[in-house]
Amino acid sequence: MLKINKIVASQWTLAALLVSFLYFAMVTTATANLAPPTFLYLFYILCYFLFAKNIYYEIIHDKYLLLLTLLIVAITVISSFFRKAGALMPLCMFVLQLLIAPQFVMTKRMKLVVISIFVAFSLYFFLINKSSINTNSIGFIWTVCGVYLLIFVHPKTILSYLYYFAVLSFIIPNLLVSNSRSCLLGFLFFMLCKFLGNKVFQSKLLYKILCILLTFGSILWVSLYVWMFITEFDLQQYTSLVSDDKSAFSGRQYIWNEALGMLAEKPFIGYGSDFVLESFEKNELHNSMLCLFVFYGCLVSIGLLLLLNRHLFSLFDFVKKNVLTRSALAAFFCFLIIGFFENTIVAHPICFLSLFIAFSVKNDVQSALKLQQL
């Protein structure tokens, strides 16, 4: 049997993903046709087979992970007999990312490749005509670019501080122009965790509470937002600090109210993705976690979030020791915050690399030695 050097394989595979991302991102933003790429699905399937031995080893030796994964698969299959099909591929990709991403190793060379890719894409995106692209998508793309231009660079020297100043001077004005409040909030939170990570991630209990609030709390936010609209709560006085020309209730209250009603009708099996909202004439729910619950039902969604939180909890020891892991976690938290208002974690086509790298960068060359021995 052919013996594969896992470190070398992960480097070449990740490099292929980055190059593919650059090509895909340029094409889709130029045409404003932001559809999930077929190559991405093929990439994850190939990666699964490439690292099948490692993934099998981790699952078999982790009974909780094995049981939870089997339950998610079983409930999804059973549910498909009682509702319309749809949204199965994003679910598979979500689970595969959780299993595959930790197998990758970020070397210094790969970090430079990531930065170079996003420098090129940022300049390209700045120059093209964006009039046909949704403002929230524009804001999200600038956020992704800003996060991955800064995630591997830590301000220690004068040169690194100058680099930070240049990136922030470029990204923040473009974020403000996009008028995307959620993306600006997420990016600012990323910067806060980036600079104050030692203090933010000191307590394991507070860290776990933060993870739970940013995942399960998203559903609570939906309910609270709808309640504030119904009770005519004056939310504008707080959101006006960020943007005066946008209403605090942007229309999501109608989408979310309808979606909560749908969830109440089919709480266990969900609706799949084959539906059209009366309030929006699409199946776009503008909330990542709500999207999970409406698509797959409470049982599968709770299982996915438990799987996600368990993965996040396992990073705490890395967070305390590794500044790169803190940056990666801050990046992922940034996308979770944006996910309170957009489908960034579940379905946004530009976002797949953000989730992928956020999980993979906890591995450095030293921790890769354990990977190589499996």
CSV table of C-alpha atoms in Angstrom, one decimal:
chain,number,residue,atom,x,y,z
A,1,MET,CA,0.0,0.0,0.0
A,2,LEU,CA,1.3,3.5,-0.9
A,3,LYS,CA,2.5,5.3,2.1
A,4,ILE,CA,1.6,9.0,2.0
A,5,ASN,CA,3.6,11.7,3.8
A,6,LYS,CA,0.7,13.4,5.6
A,7,ILE,CA,2.5,16.7,6.1
A,8,VAL,CA,3.5,16.9,2.5
A,9,ALA,CA,0.1,15.8,1.3
A,10,SER,CA,-1.6,18.4,3.5
A,11,GLN,CA,0.6,21.2,2.1
A,12,TRP,CA,0.0,20.4,-1.5
A,13,THR,CA,-3.8,19.9,-0.9
A,14,LEU,CA,-4.1,23.1,0.9
A,15,ALA,CA,-2.2,24.9,-1.8
A,16,ALA,CA,-4.5,23.5,-4.4
A,17,LEU,CA,-7.5,24.7,-2.3
A,18,LEU,CA,-6.0,28.2,-2.1
A,19,VAL,CA,-5.4,28.5,-5.8
A,20,SER,CA,-8.9,27.2,-6.6
A,21,PHE,CA,-10.3,29.7,-4.1
A,22,LEU,CA,-8.6,32.6,-5.8
A,23,TYR,CA,-9.8,31.6,-9.2
A,24,PHE,CA,-13.4,30.9,-8.0
A,25,ALA,CA,-13.6,34.1,-5.9
A,26,MET,CA,-12.5,36.2,-8.9
A,27,VAL,CA,-14.9,34.6,-11.3
A,28,THR,CA,-17.9,34.7,-9.0
A,29,THR,CA,-17.4,38.2,-7.8
A,30,ALA,CA,-16.9,39.5,-11.4
A,31,THR,CA,-20.1,37.8,-12.5
A,32,ALA,CA,-22.0,38.4,-9.2
A,33,ASN,CA,-23.1,34.7,-9.4
A,34,LEU,CA,-22.2,33.7,-5.9
A,35,ALA,CA,-23.0,30.0,-6.2
A,36,PRO,CA,-21.3,27.2,-4.3
A,37,PRO,CA,-18.5,25.7,-6.5
A,38,THR,CA,-18.6,22.0,-7.5
A,39,PHE,CA,-14.9,21.7,-7.1
A,40,LEU,CA,-15.3,22.4,-3.4
A,41,TYR,CA,-17.5,19.4,-2.9
A,42,LEU,CA,-15.0,17.2,-4.8
A,43,PHE,CA,-12.1,18.7,-2.8
A,44,TYR,CA,-13.6,17.7,0.5
A,45,ILE,CA,-14.5,14.2,-0.7
A,46,LEU,CA,-10.9,13.7,-2.0
A,47,CYS,CA,-9.5,15.0,1.3
A,48,TYR,CA,-11.6,12.6,3.2
A,49,PHE,CA,-10.2,9.6,1.4
A,50,LEU,CA,-6.7,11.1,1.6
A,51,PHE,CA,-6.9,11.4,5.4
A,52,ALA,CA,-9.3,8.5,5.9
A,53,LYS,CA,-6.9,6.6,8.1
A,54,ASN,CA,-6.4,9.6,10.5
A,55,ILE,CA,-10.1,10.4,10.6
A,56,TYR,CA,-11.0,6.8,11.3
A,57,TYR,CA,-8.4,6.7,14.1
A,58,GLU,CA,-9.8,9.8,15.7
A,59,ILE,CA,-13.5,8.7,15.4
A,60,ILE,CA,-12.9,5.2,16.7
A,61,HIS,CA,-10.9,6.4,19.7
A,62,ASP,CA,-13.5,9.1,20.5
A,63,LYS,CA,-16.7,7.3,21.4
A,64,TYR,CA,-18.6,10.6,21.9
A,65,LEU,CA,-17.6,11.8,18.4
A,66,LEU,CA,-18.5,8.5,16.9
A,67,LEU,CA,-21.9,8.3,18.5
A,68,LEU,CA,-22.8,11.9,17.7
A,69,THR,CA,-21.7,11.5,14.0
A,70,LEU,CA,-23.7,8.3,13.7
A,71,LEU,CA,-26.8,9.9,15.3
A,72,ILE,CA,-26.6,12.9,12.9
A,73,VAL,CA,-26.3,10.7,9.9
A,74,ALA,CA,-29.1,8.3,11.1
A,75,ILE,CA,-31.5,11.1,11.9
A,76,THR,CA,-30.8,12.9,8.6
A,77,VAL,CA,-31.5,9.8,6.6
A,78,ILE,CA,-34.7,9.0,8.5
A,79,SER,CA,-35.9,12.6,8.3
A,80,SER,CA,-35.4,12.6,4.5
A,81,PHE,CA,-38.3,10.1,4.2
A,82,PHE,CA,-40.7,12.5,5.9
A,83,ARG,CA,-39.8,15.8,4.2
A,84,LYS,CA,-38.7,17.1,0.9
A,85,ALA,CA,-35.1,16.5,0.0
A,86,GLY,CA,-32.6,19.3,-0.1
A,87,ALA,CA,-29.7,20.8,1.8
A,88,LEU,CA,-28.0,17.5,2.2
A,89,MET,CA,-24.8,18.6,0.5
A,90,PRO,CA,-24.1,21.6,2.8
A,91,LEU,CA,-24.7,19.3,5.8
A,92,CYS,CA,-22.2,16.8,4.5
A,93,MET,CA,-19.7,19.5,3.8
A,94,PHE,CA,-20.2,21.0,7.3
A,95,VAL,CA,-19.4,17.6,9.0
A,96,LEU,CA,-16.5,16.8,6.6
A,97,GLN,CA,-14.9,20.2,7.4
A,98,LEU,CA,-15.0,19.4,11.1
A,99,LEU,CA,-13.3,16.0,10.4
A,100,ILE,CA,-10.8,17.0,7.7
A,101,ALA,CA,-9.5,20.5,8.8
A,102,PRO,CA,-7.5,19.3,11.8
A,103,GLN,CA,-5.5,17.1,9.5
A,104,PHE,CA,-3.9,20.1,7.8
A,105,VAL,CA,-0.7,21.7,8.9
A,106,MET,CA,0.1,25.4,8.5
A,107,THR,CA,3.8,26.0,7.9
A,108,LYS,CA,5.5,29.4,7.5
A,109,ARG,CA,5.5,28.9,3.7
A,110,MET,CA,1.8,28.2,3.7
A,111,LYS,CA,1.0,31.2,5.8
A,112,LEU,CA,2.8,33.4,3.2
A,113,VAL,CA,0.8,31.7,0.5
A,114,VAL,CA,-2.5,32.5,2.3
A,115,ILE,CA,-1.5,36.2,2.7
A,116,SER,CA,-0.4,36.5,-0.9
A,117,ILE,CA,-3.6,35.0,-2.1
A,118,PHE,CA,-5.7,37.4,-0.1
A,119,VAL,CA,-3.5,40.4,-1.1
A,120,ALA,CA,-4.2,39.6,-4.7
A,121,PHE,CA,-7.9,39.0,-4.2
A,122,SER,CA,-8.3,42.2,-2.1
A,123,LEU,CA,-6.7,44.4,-4.8
A,124,TYR,CA,-8.8,42.6,-7.5
A,125,PHE,CA,-12.0,43.0,-5.5
A,126,PHE,CA,-11.3,46.7,-4.9
A,127,LEU,CA,-10.9,47.4,-8.6
A,128,ILE,CA,-13.9,45.6,-10.0
A,129,ASN,CA,-17.4,47.0,-10.4
A,130,LYS,CA,-19.4,45.8,-7.4
A,131,SER,CA,-22.7,47.5,-8.2
A,132,SER,CA,-24.5,44.2,-8.9
A,133,ILE,CA,-23.3,42.5,-5.7
A,134,ASN,CA,-25.3,42.7,-2.5
A,135,THR,CA,-23.9,45.1,0.1
A,136,ASN,CA,-23.8,42.5,2.8
A,137,SER,CA,-21.9,40.1,0.5
A,138,ILE,CA,-19.4,43.0,-0.2
A,139,GLY,CA,-19.0,43.6,3.5
A,140,PHE,CA,-18.5,39.9,4.2
A,141,ILE,CA,-15.9,39.5,1.5
A,142,TRP,CA,-13.9,42.5,2.9
A,143,THR,CA,-14.2,40.9,6.3
A,144,VAL,CA,-12.8,37.6,5.1
A,145,CYS,CA,-9.9,39.4,3.3
A,146,GLY,CA,-9.1,41.5,6.4
A,147,VAL,CA,-9.2,38.5,8.7
A,148,TYR,CA,-6.8,36.4,6.6
A,149,LEU,CA,-4.5,39.3,5.9
A,150,LEU,CA,-4.0,39.6,9.7
A,151,ILE,CA,-4.5,36.1,11.1
A,152,PHE,CA,-0.9,35.0,10.7
A,153,VAL,CA,0.8,38.3,11.5
A,154,HIS,CA,1.3,39.3,15.1
A,155,PRO,CA,2.3,42.9,16.0
A,156,LYS,CA,5.8,42.6,17.5
A,157,THR,CA,8.1,44.7,15.3
A,158,ILE,CA,7.9,48.1,13.7
A,159,LEU,CA,7.4,46.4,10.3
A,160,SER,CA,4.5,44.3,11.6
A,161,TYR,CA,2.8,47.3,13.1
A,162,LEU,CA,3.2,49.2,9.8
A,163,TYR,CA,1.7,46.1,8.0
A,164,TYR,CA,-1.3,46.2,10.4
A,165,PHE,CA,-1.8,49.9,9.9
A,166,ALA,CA,-1.7,49.5,6.1
A,167,VAL,CA,-4.2,46.6,6.2
A,168,LEU,CA,-6.6,48.3,8.6
A,169,SER,CA,-6.4,51.6,6.6
A,170,PHE,CA,-7.5,49.6,3.6
A,171,ILE,CA,-10.1,47.2,5.0
A,172,ILE,CA,-12.0,49.3,7.5
A,173,PRO,CA,-12.9,52.2,5.1
A,174,ASN,CA,-14.1,49.6,2.6
A,175,LEU,CA,-16.2,47.9,5.3
A,176,LEU,CA,-17.7,51.3,6.2
A,177,VAL,CA,-18.5,52.0,2.6
A,178,SER,CA,-20.3,48.6,2.3
A,179,ASN,CA,-22.6,49.7,5.1
A,180,SER,CA,-22.7,46.2,6.5
A,181,ARG,CA,-23.1,46.6,10.3
A,182,SER,CA,-22.8,42.9,11.1
A,183,CYS,CA,-19.5,42.5,9.2
A,184,LEU,CA,-18.1,45.6,10.9
A,185,LEU,CA,-19.1,44.3,14.3
A,186,GLY,CA,-17.6,40.9,13.5
A,187,PHE,CA,-14.3,42.4,12.3
A,188,LEU,CA,-14.0,44.7,15.3
A,189,PHE,CA,-14.6,41.7,17.6
A,190,PHE,CA,-11.8,39.8,15.7
A,191,MET,CA,-9.4,42.7,16.3
A,192,LEU,CA,-10.4,42.9,20.0
A,193,CYS,CA,-9.7,39.2,20.5
A,194,LYS,CA,-6.6,39.5,18.4
A,195,PHE,CA,-5.0,42.1,20.7
A,196,LEU,CA,-6.6,41.1,24.0
A,197,GLY,CA,-6.7,37.4,23.5
A,198,ASN,CA,-4.7,36.6,26.6
A,199,LYS,CA,-7.4,38.3,28.7
A,200,VAL,CA,-10.4,37.2,26.7
A,201,PHE,CA,-9.5,33.5,26.8
A,202,GLN,CA,-8.2,33.2,30.3
A,203,SER,CA,-11.1,31.4,32.0
A,204,LYS,CA,-12.1,28.1,30.6
A,205,LEU,CA,-15.7,28.6,32.0
A,206,LEU,CA,-16.1,32.0,30.3
A,207,TYR,CA,-14.6,30.6,27.1
A,208,LYS,CA,-17.1,27.8,27.0
A,209,ILE,CA,-20.0,30.2,27.8
A,210,LEU,CA,-18.8,32.4,24.9
A,211,CYS,CA,-18.7,29.5,22.5
A,212,ILE,CA,-22.3,28.5,23.5
A,213,LEU,CA,-23.6,32.1,23.2
A,214,LEU,CA,-22.1,32.4,19.7
A,215,THR,CA,-23.7,29.2,18.5
A,216,PHE,CA,-26.9,28.3,20.4
A,217,GLY,CA,-27.3,32.0,21.4
A,218,SER,CA,-27.9,32.9,17.7
A,219,ILE,CA,-31.3,31.2,17.9
A,220,LEU,CA,-32.1,33.2,21.1
A,221,TRP,CA,-31.1,36.4,19.3
A,222,VAL,CA,-33.6,35.6,16.5
A,223,SER,CA,-36.4,35.2,19.0
A,224,LEU,CA,-35.4,38.3,20.9
A,225,TYR,CA,-35.2,40.4,17.7
A,226,VAL,CA,-38.7,39.4,16.6
A,227,TRP,CA,-40.0,40.1,20.2
A,228,MET,CA,-38.4,43.6,20.1
A,229,PHE,CA,-40.1,44.3,16.8
A,230,ILE,CA,-43.5,43.1,18.0
A,231,THR,CA,-43.3,45.1,21.3
A,232,GLU,CA,-42.0,48.2,19.4
A,233,PHE,CA,-38.7,48.3,21.4
A,234,ASP,CA,-36.6,51.3,20.4
A,235,LEU,CA,-33.6,49.4,19.0
A,236,GLN,CA,-32.6,52.3,16.7
A,237,GLN,CA,-31.0,54.3,19.5
A,238,TYR,CA,-28.3,51.6,19.7
A,239,THR,CA,-27.8,50.8,16.1
A,240,SER,CA,-27.6,54.4,15.1
A,241,LEU,CA,-24.1,54.5,16.7
A,242,VAL,CA,-22.9,52.3,13.8
A,243,SER,CA,-25.2,53.5,11.0
A,244,ASP,CA,-27.7,56.3,10.9
A,245,ASP,CA,-29.2,55.6,7.5
A,246,LYS,CA,-30.2,52.0,8.1
A,247,SER,CA,-33.2,51.0,10.1
A,248,ALA,CA,-32.6,48.7,13.1
A,249,PHE,CA,-35.4,46.5,11.8
A,250,SER,CA,-34.2,45.8,8.3
A,251,GLY,CA,-36.8,43.3,7.3
A,252,ARG,CA,-35.2,40.3,8.9
A,253,GLN,CA,-38.0,40.4,11.6
A,254,TYR,CA,-40.5,39.2,9.0
A,255,ILE,CA,-38.2,36.5,7.7
A,256,TRP,CA,-37.3,35.3,11.1
A,257,ASN,CA,-40.9,35.4,12.4
A,258,GLU,CA,-42.0,33.2,9.5
A,259,ALA,CA,-39.0,30.9,9.9
A,260,LEU,CA,-39.8,30.4,13.6
A,261,GLY,CA,-43.3,29.5,12.7
A,262,MET,CA,-42.0,26.9,10.2
A,263,LEU,CA,-39.7,25.5,12.9
A,264,ALA,CA,-42.7,25.2,15.3
A,265,GLU,CA,-44.6,23.2,12.6
A,266,LYS,CA,-41.8,20.7,12.0
A,267,PRO,CA,-39.4,21.0,14.9
A,268,PHE,CA,-37.8,17.5,14.7
A,269,ILE,CA,-37.3,16.9,10.9
A,270,GLY,CA,-37.2,20.4,9.5
A,271,TYR,CA,-38.2,21.5,6.0
A,272,GLY,CA,-35.1,20.8,3.9
A,273,SER,CA,-34.1,23.6,1.5
A,274,ASP,CA,-37.0,23.2,-0.9
A,275,PHE,CA,-39.2,26.0,0.3
A,276,VAL,CA,-39.9,29.7,-0.5
A,277,LEU,CA,-40.6,32.3,2.2
A,278,GLU,CA,-43.7,34.4,1.7
A,279,SER,CA,-41.9,37.3,3.3
A,280,PHE,CA,-38.8,37.1,1.1
A,281,GLU,CA,-39.7,34.9,-1.9
A,282,LYS,CA,-36.5,32.9,-1.3
A,283,ASN,CA,-35.2,30.4,1.2
A,284,GLU,CA,-32.6,32.8,2.5
A,285,LEU,CA,-33.0,33.1,6.2
A,286,HIS,CA,-30.2,35.6,7.1
A,287,ASN,CA,-29.1,33.6,10.2
A,288,SER,CA,-26.7,30.6,10.1
A,289,MET,CA,-28.1,28.7,13.0
A,290,LEU,CA,-31.7,29.4,12.2
A,291,CYS,CA,-30.9,28.1,8.7
A,292,LEU,CA,-29.6,24.8,10.3
A,293,PHE,CA,-32.7,24.4,12.4
A,294,VAL,CA,-35.2,25.1,9.7
A,295,PHE,CA,-33.4,22.9,7.1
A,296,TYR,CA,-32.6,19.9,9.3
A,297,GLY,CA,-34.8,20.2,12.4
A,298,CYS,CA,-33.8,20.5,16.0
A,299,LEU,CA,-32.4,17.0,16.5
A,300,VAL,CA,-29.8,17.2,13.7
A,301,SER,CA,-29.0,20.9,14.4
A,302,ILE,CA,-28.4,20.4,18.1
A,303,GLY,CA,-26.2,17.5,17.2
A,304,LEU,CA,-24.2,19.6,14.8
A,305,LEU,CA,-23.8,22.4,17.3
A,306,LEU,CA,-22.7,20.0,20.0
A,307,LEU,CA,-20.1,18.6,17.6
A,308,LEU,CA,-19.0,22.2,16.8
A,309,ASN,CA,-18.8,23.3,20.4
A,310,ARG,CA,-17.0,20.2,21.4
A,311,HIS,CA,-14.4,21.0,18.7
A,312,LEU,CA,-14.2,24.6,20.0
A,313,PHE,CA,-13.8,23.4,23.6
A,314,SER,CA,-10.9,21.2,22.6
A,315,LEU,CA,-9.0,24.2,21.4
A,316,PHE,CA,-8.8,25.9,24.8
A,317,ASP,CA,-5.5,24.4,25.8
A,318,PHE,CA,-4.1,25.5,22.4
A,319,VAL,CA,-5.5,29.0,22.9
A,320,LYS,CA,-3.6,29.5,26.1
A,321,LYS,CA,-0.3,28.4,24.6
A,322,ASN,CA,-0.4,29.4,21.0
A,323,VAL,CA,-1.0,32.9,19.7
A,324,LEU,CA,-1.8,31.5,16.2
A,325,THR,CA,-4.7,29.5,17.7
A,326,ARG,CA,-6.0,32.6,19.4
A,327,SER,CA,-6.0,34.4,16.1
A,328,ALA,CA,-7.8,31.5,14.4
A,329,LEU,CA,-10.4,31.3,17.1
A,330,ALA,CA,-10.9,35.0,17.0
A,331,ALA,CA,-11.5,34.7,13.2
A,332,PHE,CA,-14.0,32.0,13.6
A,333,PHE,CA,-15.8,33.9,16.4
A,334,CYS,CA,-15.9,36.8,13.9
A,335,PHE,CA,-17.8,34.6,11.4
A,336,LEU,CA,-20.1,33.3,14.1
A,337,ILE,CA,-21.1,36.9,15.0
A,338,ILE,CA,-21.8,37.7,11.3
A,339,GLY,CA,-23.7,34.4,11.2
A,340,PHE,CA,-26.3,36.1,13.6
A,341,PHE,CA,-27.4,38.1,10.5
A,342,GLU,CA,-26.2,36.0,7.5
A,343,ASN,CA,-25.8,32.4,6.3
A,344,THR,CA,-22.0,32.7,6.6
A,345,ILE,CA,-21.4,29.4,8.3
A,346,VAL,CA,-23.8,27.2,6.4
A,347,ALA,CA,-24.2,28.4,2.8
A,348,HIS,CA,-22.1,31.4,1.9
A,349,PRO,CA,-19.9,30.4,-1.0
A,350,ILE,CA,-17.1,32.9,-0.3
A,351,CYS,CA,-16.8,31.7,3.3
A,352,PHE,CA,-15.8,28.1,3.0
A,353,LEU,CA,-12.1,28.9,3.3
A,354,SER,CA,-12.7,30.9,6.5
A,355,LEU,CA,-14.2,28.0,8.3
A,356,PHE,CA,-11.6,25.6,6.9
A,357,ILE,CA,-8.5,27.6,8.0
A,358,ALA,CA,-10.0,28.6,11.3
A,359,PHE,CA,-10.0,24.9,12.3
A,360,SER,CA,-6.8,23.9,10.7
A,361,VAL,CA,-4.3,26.5,11.9
A,362,LYS,CA,-4.1,25.0,15.4
A,363,ASN,CA,-1.6,22.6,13.9
A,364,ASP,CA,1.9,23.8,13.5
A,365,VAL,CA,4.9,21.8,12.4
A,366,GLN,CA,5.7,20.4,15.9
A,367,SER,CA,2.1,19.2,16.5
A,368,ALA,CA,2.3,17.7,13.0
A,369,LEU,CA,4.8,15.1,14.2
A,370,LYS,CA,1.9,13.3,16.0
A,371,LEU,CA,-0.1,13.4,12.8
A,372,GLN,CA,2.7,11.9,10.9
A,373,GLN,CA,3.0,9.0,13.2
A,374,LEU,CA,-0.6,7.8,12.8
